[in-house]
Amino acid sequence: MESSGFWRRTPAFTPSKIHVEYSGQAITPDTAVRGLSSQRTPSPEPTSRPLTTTSQSPPSDHLSPLSIQSPLSAQSPHKPADPTHEKFHMALGAATIDLALLQKLSWTGIPREYRAITWQLLMGYLPLASTRRAGTLQRKRKEYGDWVRQTFARGEDALDRVLWRQIQVDVPRTSPGSPVFQNPRVQRCLERILYAWAARHPASGYVQGINDLLTPFVYVFLEAECNGDTTALDRADLDAIDDAQMDGVEADSFWSLSKLLDGIQDNYTHAQPGIQRQIVKLKDLVTRVDHTLAAHLQSEGVEFVQFAFRWINCLLMRELRLASIIRMWDTYLAEPNGFAMFHIYVCAAMLLKWSAQLRAMDFQQIMLFLQQPPALQWATEDVELLLSEAYMLKCLYHDAPRHLHKN
């Protein structure tokens, strides 16, 4: 694999040519025009040891009061010294959140202690007005808790057996390398969330891959319950999180997953037309940016659907570490239509990164490479450089399909 440096693409202002320079700089929306960037310190990969908690009960009658509290509650009374933390501290402390400002700050990464509340605000789960936030959170958590209690009150025999069985098969396979998601207590939460979502969305129902999309929410909200002390979660030591707090994590994860899937629901309806359209867009984009690579893939009989289907269906959850995915989602949530449109540019940037290697491979080598791309060891810097390249592709090609098309 190439080093953690990445390309910087500079338009040569011709219909069919982009001048490419190799660079180690990341480009953000604020620095794209000037070509400036800033490096970020890699965040540690969530790691943990197995635990033994086995609670399987549905949510309790009373969901926890605001377990994800005011964004300032976990902070010291003193203003944060770090400039990034200070900006989030000020933005989230406003009586009414400036959404555009929060999106701008989040694009380059959200500090751990602010991530849960920021994700919920960016997704529209929580209102921007601080006076409405506590009531909304209690109402949504109660709504979910009431539904779960009613649904599971008669036991598993009263459930849709086919759906429940499929979820029970898939949940243990979710993030198999993470002891957090192998914890029986967490797995029961995943099962209830996935069943609730499928039951409330009969047009699409449960599709394999949705279980993967749930894990970032659960991890981030569990992290928030650790009050910024990630060592407890890294050890998969969830004993300090009581049932009421777990109920809050479960409800918040359900509603956040619902918000996410509302924007890409065509990906999971019959025949998954949303994914098919995005694969076509990805192929067209790669053909315009790197015609030589696209021609080589075609000559070797490689179809984009053979590797890109999973990239889109699971949002690269199986190609990248959880820590990388969480950082990527900071940017996706700050982008308009980030999980659909911007994701295509990320997939294209990732494919183009390995253009030289792929052009030297035959069909079998290409398929093995793309099914297990060398991205699991990426640091935060590598992910941010990938996002920067995706942003540049978006600036060059979005809404400009004709005059930039390579003839």
mmCIF file of C-alpha atoms in Angstrom, residues 144 147 163 167 191-207 210 254-255 257-262 265 268-269:
data_model
loop_
_atom_site.group_PDB
_atom_site.id
_atom_site.type_symbol
_atom_site.label_atom_id
_atom_site.label_comp_id
_atom_site.label_asym_id
_atom_site.label_seq_id
_atom_site.Cartn_x
_atom_site.Cartn_y
_atom_site.Cartn_z
ATOM 1 C CA TYR A 144 -39.434 3.779 21.567
ATOM 2 C CA TRP A 147 -43.192 0.188 21.517
ATOM 3 C CA LEU A 163 -37.368 -11.740 10.576
ATOM 4 C CA ILE A 167 -31.595 -10.736 12.971
ATOM 5 C CA GLU A 191 -31.650 -7.191 18.111
ATOM 6 C CA ARG A 192 -34.476 -5.030 19.455
ATOM 7 C CA ILE A 193 -33.421 -1.985 17.430
ATOM 8 C CA LEU A 194 -33.194 -3.913 14.159
ATOM 9 C CA TYR A 195 -36.520 -5.665 14.731
ATOM 10 C CA ALA A 196 -38.224 -2.399 15.633
ATOM 11 C CA TRP A 197 -36.897 -0.654 12.539
ATOM 12 C CA ALA A 198 -37.893 -3.498 10.204
ATOM 13 C CA ALA A 199 -41.372 -3.754 11.731
ATOM 14 C CA ARG A 200 -41.927 -0.015 11.264
ATOM 15 C CA HIS A 201 -40.632 -0.055 7.663
ATOM 16 C CA PRO A 202 -42.395 -2.967 5.944
ATOM 17 C CA ALA A 203 -41.680 -1.583 2.457
ATOM 18 C CA SER A 204 -38.008 -2.390 2.897
ATOM 19 C CA GLY A 205 -37.849 -4.585 5.977
ATOM 20 C CA TYR A 206 -34.580 -5.822 7.380
ATOM 21 C CA VAL A 207 -31.699 -6.209 4.914
ATOM 22 C CA ILE A 210 -28.295 -2.499 8.199
ATOM 23 C CA PHE A 254 -32.845 3.479 17.024
ATOM 24 C CA TRP A 255 -33.950 7.000 16.140
ATOM 25 C CA LEU A 257 -30.501 4.792 12.548
ATOM 26 C CA SER A 258 -34.002 5.702 11.379
ATOM 27 C CA LYS A 259 -32.864 9.195 10.420
ATOM 28 C CA LEU A 260 -29.896 7.778 8.513
ATOM 29 C CA LEU A 261 -31.935 5.206 6.610
ATOM 30 C CA ASP A 262 -34.666 7.716 5.774
ATOM 31 C CA GLN A 265 -34.082 3.999 2.000
ATOM 32 C CA TYR A 268 -32.893 -1.281 0.981
ATOM 33 C CA THR A 269 -36.222 -1.565 -0.836
#
